[in-house]
Coordinates of C-alpha atoms in Angstrom, one line a residue:
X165 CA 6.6 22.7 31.2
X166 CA 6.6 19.2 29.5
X167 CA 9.9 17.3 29.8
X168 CA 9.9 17.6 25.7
X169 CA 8.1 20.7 24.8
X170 CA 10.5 21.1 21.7
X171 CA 9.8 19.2 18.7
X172 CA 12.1 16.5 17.8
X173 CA 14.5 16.0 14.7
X174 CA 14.4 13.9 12.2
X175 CA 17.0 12.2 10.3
X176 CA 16.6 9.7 7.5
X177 CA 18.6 6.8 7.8
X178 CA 19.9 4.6 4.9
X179 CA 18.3 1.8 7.3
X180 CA 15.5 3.5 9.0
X181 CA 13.8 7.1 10.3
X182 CA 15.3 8.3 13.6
X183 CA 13.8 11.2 16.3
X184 CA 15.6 13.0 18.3
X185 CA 14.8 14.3 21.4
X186 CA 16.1 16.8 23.8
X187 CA 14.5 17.1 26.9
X188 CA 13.9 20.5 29.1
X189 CA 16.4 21.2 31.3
X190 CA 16.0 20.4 35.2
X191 CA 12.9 18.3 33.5
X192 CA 13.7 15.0 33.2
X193 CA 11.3 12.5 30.9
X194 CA 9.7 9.4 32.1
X195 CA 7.3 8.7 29.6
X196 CA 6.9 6.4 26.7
X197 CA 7.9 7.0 23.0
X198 CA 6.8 4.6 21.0
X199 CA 5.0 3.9 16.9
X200 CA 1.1 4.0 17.0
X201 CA -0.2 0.6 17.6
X202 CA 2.9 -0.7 18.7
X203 CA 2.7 0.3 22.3
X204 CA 3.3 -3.6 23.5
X205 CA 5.9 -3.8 21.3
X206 CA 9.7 -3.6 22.5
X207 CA 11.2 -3.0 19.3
X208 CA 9.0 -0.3 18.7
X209 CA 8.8 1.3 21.7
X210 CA 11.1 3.3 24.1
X211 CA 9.6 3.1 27.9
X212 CA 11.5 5.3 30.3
X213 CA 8.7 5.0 33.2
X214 CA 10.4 3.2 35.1
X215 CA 14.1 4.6 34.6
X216 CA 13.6 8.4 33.4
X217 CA 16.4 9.9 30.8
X218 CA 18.0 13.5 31.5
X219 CA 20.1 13.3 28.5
X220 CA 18.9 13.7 25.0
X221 CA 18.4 10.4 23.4
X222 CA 17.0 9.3 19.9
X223 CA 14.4 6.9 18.6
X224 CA 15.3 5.0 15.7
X225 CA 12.9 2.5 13.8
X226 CA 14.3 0.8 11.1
X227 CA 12.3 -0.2 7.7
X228 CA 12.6 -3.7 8.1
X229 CA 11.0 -4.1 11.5
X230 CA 7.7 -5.4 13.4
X231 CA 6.7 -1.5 13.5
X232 CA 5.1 -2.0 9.6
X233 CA 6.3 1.5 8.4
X234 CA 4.0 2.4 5.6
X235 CA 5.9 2.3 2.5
X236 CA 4.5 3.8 -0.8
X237 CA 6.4 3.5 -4.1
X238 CA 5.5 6.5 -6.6
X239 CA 6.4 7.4 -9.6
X240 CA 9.2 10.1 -8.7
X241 CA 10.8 7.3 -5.5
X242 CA 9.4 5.6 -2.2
X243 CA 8.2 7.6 1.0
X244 CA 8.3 6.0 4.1
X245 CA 5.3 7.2 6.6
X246 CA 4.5 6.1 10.7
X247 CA 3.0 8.3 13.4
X248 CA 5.1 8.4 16.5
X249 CA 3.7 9.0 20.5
X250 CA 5.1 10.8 22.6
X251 CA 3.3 9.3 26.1
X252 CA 4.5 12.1 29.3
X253 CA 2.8 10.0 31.7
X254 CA 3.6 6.6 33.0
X255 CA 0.6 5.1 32.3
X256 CA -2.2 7.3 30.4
X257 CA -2.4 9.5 27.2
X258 CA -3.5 13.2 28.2
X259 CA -4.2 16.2 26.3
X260 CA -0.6 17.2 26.6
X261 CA 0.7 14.2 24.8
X262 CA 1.6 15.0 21.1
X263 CA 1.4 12.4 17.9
X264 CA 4.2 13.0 15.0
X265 CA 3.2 12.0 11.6
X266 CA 6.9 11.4 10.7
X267 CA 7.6 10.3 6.5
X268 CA 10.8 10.3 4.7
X269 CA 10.9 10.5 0.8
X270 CA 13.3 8.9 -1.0
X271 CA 13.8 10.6 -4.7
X272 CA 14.6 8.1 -7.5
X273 CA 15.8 11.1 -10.2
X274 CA 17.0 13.7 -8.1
X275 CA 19.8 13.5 -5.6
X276 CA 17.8 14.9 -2.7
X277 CA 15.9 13.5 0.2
X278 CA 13.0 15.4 1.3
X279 CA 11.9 14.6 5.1
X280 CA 9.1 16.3 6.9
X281 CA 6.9 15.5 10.0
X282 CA 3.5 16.9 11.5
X283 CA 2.6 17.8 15.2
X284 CA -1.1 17.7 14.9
X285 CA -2.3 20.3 12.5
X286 CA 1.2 21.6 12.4
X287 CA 3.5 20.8 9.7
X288 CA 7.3 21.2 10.1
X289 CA 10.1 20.7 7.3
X290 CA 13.6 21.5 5.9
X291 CA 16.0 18.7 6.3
X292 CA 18.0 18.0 3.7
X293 CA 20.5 15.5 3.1
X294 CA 22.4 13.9 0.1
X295 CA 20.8 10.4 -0.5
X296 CA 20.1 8.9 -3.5
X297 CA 18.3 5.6 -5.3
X298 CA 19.5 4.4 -8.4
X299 CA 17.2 3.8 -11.0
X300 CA 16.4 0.4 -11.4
X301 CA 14.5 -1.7 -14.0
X302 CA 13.0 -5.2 -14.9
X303 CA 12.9 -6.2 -18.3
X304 CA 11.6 -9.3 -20.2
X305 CA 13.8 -9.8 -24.0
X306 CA 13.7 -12.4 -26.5
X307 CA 17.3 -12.8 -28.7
X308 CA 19.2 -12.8 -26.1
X309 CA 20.6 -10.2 -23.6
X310 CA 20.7 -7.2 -26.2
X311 CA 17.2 -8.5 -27.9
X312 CA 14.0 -6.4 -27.9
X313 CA 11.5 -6.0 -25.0
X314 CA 9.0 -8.5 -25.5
X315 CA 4.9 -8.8 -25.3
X316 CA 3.9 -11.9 -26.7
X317 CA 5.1 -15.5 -26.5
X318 CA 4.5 -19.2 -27.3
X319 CA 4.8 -21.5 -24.2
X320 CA 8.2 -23.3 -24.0
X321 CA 9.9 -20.1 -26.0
X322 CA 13.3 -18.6 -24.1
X323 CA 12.9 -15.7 -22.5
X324 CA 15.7 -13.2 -21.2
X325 CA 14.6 -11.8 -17.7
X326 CA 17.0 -8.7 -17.0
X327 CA 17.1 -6.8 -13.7
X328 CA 19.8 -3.5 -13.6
X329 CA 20.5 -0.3 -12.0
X330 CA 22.2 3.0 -12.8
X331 CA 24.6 2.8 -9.7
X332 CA 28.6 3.2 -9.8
X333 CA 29.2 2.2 -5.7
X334 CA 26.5 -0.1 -5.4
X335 CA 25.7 -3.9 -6.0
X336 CA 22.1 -5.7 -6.4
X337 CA 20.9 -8.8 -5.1
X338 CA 17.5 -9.8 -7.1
X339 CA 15.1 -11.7 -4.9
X340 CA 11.4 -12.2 -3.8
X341 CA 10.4 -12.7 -7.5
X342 CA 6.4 -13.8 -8.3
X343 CA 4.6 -14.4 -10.9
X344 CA 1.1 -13.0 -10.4
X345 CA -2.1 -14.1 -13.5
X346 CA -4.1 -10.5 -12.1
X347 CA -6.5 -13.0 -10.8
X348 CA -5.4 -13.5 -7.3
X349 CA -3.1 -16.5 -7.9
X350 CA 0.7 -16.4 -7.3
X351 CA 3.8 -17.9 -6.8
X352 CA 7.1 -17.4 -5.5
X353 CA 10.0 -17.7 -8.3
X354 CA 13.0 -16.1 -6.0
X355 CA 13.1 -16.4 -2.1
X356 CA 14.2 -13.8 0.6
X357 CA 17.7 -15.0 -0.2
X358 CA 17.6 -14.4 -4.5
X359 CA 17.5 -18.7 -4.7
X360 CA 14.6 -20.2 -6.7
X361 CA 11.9 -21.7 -5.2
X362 CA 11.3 -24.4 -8.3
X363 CA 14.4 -25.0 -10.6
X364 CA 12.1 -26.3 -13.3
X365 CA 10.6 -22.6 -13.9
X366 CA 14.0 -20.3 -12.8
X367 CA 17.5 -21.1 -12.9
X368 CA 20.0 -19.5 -10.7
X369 CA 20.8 -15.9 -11.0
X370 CA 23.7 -14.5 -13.3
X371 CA 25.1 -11.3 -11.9
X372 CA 27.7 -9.0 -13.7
X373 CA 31.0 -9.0 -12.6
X374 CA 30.4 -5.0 -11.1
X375 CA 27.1 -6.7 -9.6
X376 CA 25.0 -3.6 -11.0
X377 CA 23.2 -6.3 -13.4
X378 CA 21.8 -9.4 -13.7
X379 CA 19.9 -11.8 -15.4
X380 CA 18.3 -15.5 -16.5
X381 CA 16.8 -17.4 -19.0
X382 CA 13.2 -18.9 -18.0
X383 CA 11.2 -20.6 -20.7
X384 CA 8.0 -19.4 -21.2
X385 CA 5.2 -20.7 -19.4
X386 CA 1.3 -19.5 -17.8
X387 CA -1.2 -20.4 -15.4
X388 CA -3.8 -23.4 -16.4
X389 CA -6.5 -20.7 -18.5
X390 CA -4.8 -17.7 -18.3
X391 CA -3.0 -16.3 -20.6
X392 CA -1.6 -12.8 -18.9
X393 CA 1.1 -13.3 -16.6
X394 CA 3.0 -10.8 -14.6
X395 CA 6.5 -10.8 -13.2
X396 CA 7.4 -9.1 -10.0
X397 CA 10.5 -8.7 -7.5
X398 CA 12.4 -6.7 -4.9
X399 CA 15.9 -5.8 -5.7
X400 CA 18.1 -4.5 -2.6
X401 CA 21.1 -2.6 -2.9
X402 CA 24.5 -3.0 -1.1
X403 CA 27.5 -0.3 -0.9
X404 CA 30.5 -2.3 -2.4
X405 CA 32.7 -0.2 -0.5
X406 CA 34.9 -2.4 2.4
X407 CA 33.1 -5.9 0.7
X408 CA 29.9 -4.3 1.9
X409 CA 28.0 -6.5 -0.6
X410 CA 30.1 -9.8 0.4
X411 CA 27.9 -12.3 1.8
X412 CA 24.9 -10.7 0.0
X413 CA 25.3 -11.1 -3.7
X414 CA 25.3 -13.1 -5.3
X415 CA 23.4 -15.2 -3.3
X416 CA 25.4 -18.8 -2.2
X417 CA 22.0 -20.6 -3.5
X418 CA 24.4 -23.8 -2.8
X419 CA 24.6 -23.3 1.1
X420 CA 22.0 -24.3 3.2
X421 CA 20.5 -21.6 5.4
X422 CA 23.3 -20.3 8.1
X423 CA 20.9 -19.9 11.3
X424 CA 20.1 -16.6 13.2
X425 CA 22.4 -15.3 15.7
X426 CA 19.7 -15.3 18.0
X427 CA 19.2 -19.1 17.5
X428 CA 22.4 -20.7 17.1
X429 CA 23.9 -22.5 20.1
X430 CA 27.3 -21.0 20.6
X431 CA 28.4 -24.5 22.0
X432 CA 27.7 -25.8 18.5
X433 CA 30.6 -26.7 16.1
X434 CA 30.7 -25.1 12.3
X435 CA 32.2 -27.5 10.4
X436 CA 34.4 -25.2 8.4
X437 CA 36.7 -27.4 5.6
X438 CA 33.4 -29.9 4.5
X439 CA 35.6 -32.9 6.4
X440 CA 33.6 -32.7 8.8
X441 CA 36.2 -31.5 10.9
X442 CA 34.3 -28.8 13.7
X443 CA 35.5 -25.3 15.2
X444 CA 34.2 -24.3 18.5
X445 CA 35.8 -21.2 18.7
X446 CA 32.7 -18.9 20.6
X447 CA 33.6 -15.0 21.7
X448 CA 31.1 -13.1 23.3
X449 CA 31.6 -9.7 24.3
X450 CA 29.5 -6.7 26.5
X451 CA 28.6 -3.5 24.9
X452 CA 27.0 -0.7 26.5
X453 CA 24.5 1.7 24.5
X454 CA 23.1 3.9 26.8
X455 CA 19.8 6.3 25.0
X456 CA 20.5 4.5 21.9
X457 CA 18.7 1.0 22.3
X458 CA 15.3 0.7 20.7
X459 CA 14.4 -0.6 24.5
X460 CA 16.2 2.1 26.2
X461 CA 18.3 -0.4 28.0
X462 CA 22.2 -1.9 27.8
X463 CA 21.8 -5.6 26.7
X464 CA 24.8 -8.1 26.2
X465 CA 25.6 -8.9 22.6
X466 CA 26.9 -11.5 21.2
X467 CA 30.4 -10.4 19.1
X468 CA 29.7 -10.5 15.3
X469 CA 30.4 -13.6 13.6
X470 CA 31.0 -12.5 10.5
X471 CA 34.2 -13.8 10.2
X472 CA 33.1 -17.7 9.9
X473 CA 33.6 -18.8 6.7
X474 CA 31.8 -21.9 4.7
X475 CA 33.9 -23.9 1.9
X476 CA 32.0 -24.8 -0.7
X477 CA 32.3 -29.1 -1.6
X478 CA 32.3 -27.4 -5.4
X479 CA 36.1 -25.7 -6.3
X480 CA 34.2 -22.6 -8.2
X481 CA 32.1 -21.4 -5.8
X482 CA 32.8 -18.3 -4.1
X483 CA 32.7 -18.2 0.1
X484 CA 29.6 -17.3 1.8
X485 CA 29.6 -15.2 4.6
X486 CA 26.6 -14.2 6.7
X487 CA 26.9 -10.5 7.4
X488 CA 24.9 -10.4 10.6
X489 CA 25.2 -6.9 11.8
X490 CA 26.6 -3.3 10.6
X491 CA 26.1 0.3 10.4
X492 CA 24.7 0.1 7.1
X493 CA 21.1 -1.9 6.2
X494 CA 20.2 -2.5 2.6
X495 CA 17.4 -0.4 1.0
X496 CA 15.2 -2.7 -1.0
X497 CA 12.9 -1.6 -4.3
X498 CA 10.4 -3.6 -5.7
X499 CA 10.2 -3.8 -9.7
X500 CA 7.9 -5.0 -12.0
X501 CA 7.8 -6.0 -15.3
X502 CA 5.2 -5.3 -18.6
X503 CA 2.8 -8.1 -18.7
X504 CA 3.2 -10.7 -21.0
X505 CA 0.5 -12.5 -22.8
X506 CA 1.7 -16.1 -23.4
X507 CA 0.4 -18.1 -25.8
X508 CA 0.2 -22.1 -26.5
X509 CA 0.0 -24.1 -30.0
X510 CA -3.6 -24.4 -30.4
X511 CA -3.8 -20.8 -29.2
X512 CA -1.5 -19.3 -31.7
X513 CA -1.8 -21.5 -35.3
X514 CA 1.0 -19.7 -37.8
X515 CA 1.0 -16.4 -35.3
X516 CA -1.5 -15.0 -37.3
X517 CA -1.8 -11.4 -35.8
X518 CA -5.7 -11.0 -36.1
X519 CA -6.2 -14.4 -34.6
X520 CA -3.4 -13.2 -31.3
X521 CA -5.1 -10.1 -31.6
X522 CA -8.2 -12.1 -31.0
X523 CA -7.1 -14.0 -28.0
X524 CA -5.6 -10.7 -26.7
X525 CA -9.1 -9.1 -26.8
X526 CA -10.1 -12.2 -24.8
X527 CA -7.9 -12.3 -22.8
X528 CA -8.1 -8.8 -21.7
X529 CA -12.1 -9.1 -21.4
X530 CA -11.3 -12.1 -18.8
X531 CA -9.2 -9.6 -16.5
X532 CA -12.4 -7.3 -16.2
X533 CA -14.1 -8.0 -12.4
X534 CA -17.7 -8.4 -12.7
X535 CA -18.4 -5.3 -10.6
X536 CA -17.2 -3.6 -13.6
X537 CA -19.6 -5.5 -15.8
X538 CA -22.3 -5.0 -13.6
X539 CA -21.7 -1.7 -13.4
X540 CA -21.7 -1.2 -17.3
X541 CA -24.9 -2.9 -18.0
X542 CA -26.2 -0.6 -15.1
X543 CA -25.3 2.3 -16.8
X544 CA -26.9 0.8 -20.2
X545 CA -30.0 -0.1 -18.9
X546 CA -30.2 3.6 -17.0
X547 CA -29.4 5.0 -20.5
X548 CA -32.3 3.2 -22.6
X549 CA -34.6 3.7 -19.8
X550 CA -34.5 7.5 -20.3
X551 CA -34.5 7.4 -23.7
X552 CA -37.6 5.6 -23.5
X553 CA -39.5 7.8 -21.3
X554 CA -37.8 10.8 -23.3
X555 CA -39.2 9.2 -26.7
X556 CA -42.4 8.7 -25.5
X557 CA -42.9 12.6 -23.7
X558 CA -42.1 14.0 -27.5
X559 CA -44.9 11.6 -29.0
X560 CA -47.3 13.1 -26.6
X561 CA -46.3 17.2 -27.9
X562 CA -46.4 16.3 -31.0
X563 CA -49.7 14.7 -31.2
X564 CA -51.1 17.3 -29.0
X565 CA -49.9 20.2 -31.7
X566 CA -51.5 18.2 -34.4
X567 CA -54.7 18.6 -32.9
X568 CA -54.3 22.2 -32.9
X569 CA -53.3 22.9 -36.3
X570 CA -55.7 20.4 -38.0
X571 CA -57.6 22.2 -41.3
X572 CA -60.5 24.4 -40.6
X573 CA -63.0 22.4 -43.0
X574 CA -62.6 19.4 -40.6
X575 CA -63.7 21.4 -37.1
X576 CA -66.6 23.8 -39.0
X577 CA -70.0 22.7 -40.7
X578 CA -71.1 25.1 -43.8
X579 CA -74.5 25.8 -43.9
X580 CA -77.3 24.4 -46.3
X581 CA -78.6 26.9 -48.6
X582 CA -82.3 25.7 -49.8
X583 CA -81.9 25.4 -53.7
X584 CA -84.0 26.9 -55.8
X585 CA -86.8 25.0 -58.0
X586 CA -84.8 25.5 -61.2
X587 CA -81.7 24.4 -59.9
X588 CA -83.4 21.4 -58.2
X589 CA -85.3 20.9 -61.9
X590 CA -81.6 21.4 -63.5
X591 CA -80.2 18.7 -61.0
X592 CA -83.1 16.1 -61.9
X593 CA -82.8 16.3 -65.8

């Protein structure tokens, strides 16, 4: 009997998709567990070889990880997919050895999550479990906040760019925003952190005061002979509860970048009032995590410092705290706005509408690849060739059933009857 002969159970996370295992009694395991392709990987891989494990234990992988869990947006929410190994020996995969194609669904319009994983050909479900994602949505208006959804523009115009969700408990932070022509060229508006990348193009972010909203006014502009651009970001979600979304949004643009906790020197002063005045106040403490460790081992961590605070030199700014670690990890949607087609003077004299409608077909007819066109005149030329031959089959019938029904006069010769001497003397006179 295998050490785990029973199939594991799965539990979507707000932060991730955890296994868990329970080995066989009097069967301890001293395998590997780890996410296909990540075998060399120590975040995504649990190796007992070496120190086997009795007790049950889980594997947890989290979304945002080196593991690249497949994510999919659909229209009804977002599935996360990876295949997980379960390895029984040390060092080689035998025919005992089982691969769990593991995906959690997370349902936009419903409050449900639907999990399910498959062992082989063998598909197990029915986990259930009360998550749910707000809907969210990225809008372009012209007017200001309450104006209409726009499609056209002139270059320089103002334009409202509105990001929401339906969420009571919940605060956004609006980041990694592009701007994409549907050509291959891009460019980052918004980094990782919701800051812009070019304050000529983007201004800070305004959020609501319930942080459920947000928006900014960006003038109009396109790439050099292109006139379709198209807007994109990410907008992750915080629980409000306990200042869950302090630190996070909105984004303290104004700071510069506080460093990693894995590469800040804890001998290092934080200079804490902006005098220049330092603090060197460094805790560190030991935790133990037996089973639970993406590494399967105890590790020494450092204590959270999530309790230094940065004073702004500005009086209205808000403090910026750095949440480094906690039990709950932001889930993160990506949103995408209509395209707009934006026009410049010379491009759109007076706004006539057959002239936009003009440059609309234009443009439209520039965003078609040329294996598309390639294939169409294909198809044209395939067409007229078998029309052609067809045309040219019917000549051939019809001139063959001519021949057969031509008059009878034209395919028989009467024959000459001698005349008589009077008639021939009737015919001379």
């Amino acid at each position: 009997m295998l050490a785990l002969e029973q199939s594991p159970q799965l539990e979507c996370l707000d932060d991730g998709m955890r296994l868990h295992f329970v080995p066989e009694p009097n069967q301890p395991f001293s395998g590997h567990v780890y996410v296909k392709g990540f075998f060399f990987s120590k975040n995504c891989h649990l190796d007992y070889s070496r120190n086997v494990i009795r007790d049950p234990f889980f594997f947890h992988v989290p979304f945002k990880s080196e593991c690249q869990i497949k994510r999919e947006k659909q229209k009804q929410g977002t599935s996360y997919s990876m295949i997980v190994v379960v390895q029984h020996h040390p060092l080689f995969i035998t025919e005992v050895d089982k691969a769990y194609d593991v995906s959690c669904f997370y349902n936009e319009n419903q409050n449900n999550l639907e999990q399910s994983f498959e062992i082989n050909d063998m598909t197990t479900a029915g986990l259930s479990d009360e998550k749910f994602l707000p809907d969210c949505s990225y809008v372009v208006v012209q007017g200001g906040l309450n104006g209409e959804p726009v499609k056209f523009a002139n270059i320089g115009e103002t334009l409202i760019h509105k990001w929401s969700c339906v969420t009571s408990n919940q605060g956004i932070l609006v980041h990694t925003c592009y701007v994409r022509d549907g050509a291959g060229t891009e460019f980052l508006l918004l980094d990782d952190r919701g800051c812009p990348t070019n304050g000529s193009l983007i201004k800070e972010i305004t959020y609501s005061s319930n942080l459920t909203s947000a928006y900014s006014p960006i003038n109009a502009f396109k790439f050099a002979d292109q006139m379709i651009v198209y807007f994109s970001c990410q907008i992750t979600l915080c629980r409000q509860e306990d200042q869950g979304c302090e630190g996070i949004t909105p984004p303290a643009c104004g700071l510069p970048t506080i460093p990693d906790r894995n590469t800040t020197n804890p001998d290092e002063g934080v200079d804490i009032d902006g005098n220049g005045v330092t603090s060197t106040t460094t805790t560190t403490t030991t935790t133990t995590q037996p089973n639970n460790d993406i590494n399967g081992r105890s590790e020494a961590q450092q204590a959270d410092p999530s309790n230094i605070f940065f004073s702004m030199p500005f009086p209205s700014a808000r403090h910026a705290r750095k949440r480094r670690e906690n039990n709950y990890t932001d889930v993160t949607l990506d949103v995408n706005s209509d395209s707009l087609i934006i026009f410049t003077k010379d491009e759109n004299p007076g706004g006539s509408l057959a002239f936009r409608m003009d440059n609309i077909c234009s443009a439209a007819y520039g965003q078609i690849s040329i294996g598309w066109l390639c294939l169409i005149i294909g198809l044209v030329a395939t067409c007229g060739t078998v029309l052609f031959i067809q045309h040219q089959h019917y000549e051939r019938r019809l001139s063959n059933m001519a021949k057969l029904v031509m008059p009878l006069e034209m395919s028989f010769q009467r024959p000459q009857v001698p005349r008589s001497q009077a008639d021939q003397a009737f015919v001379y006179q």
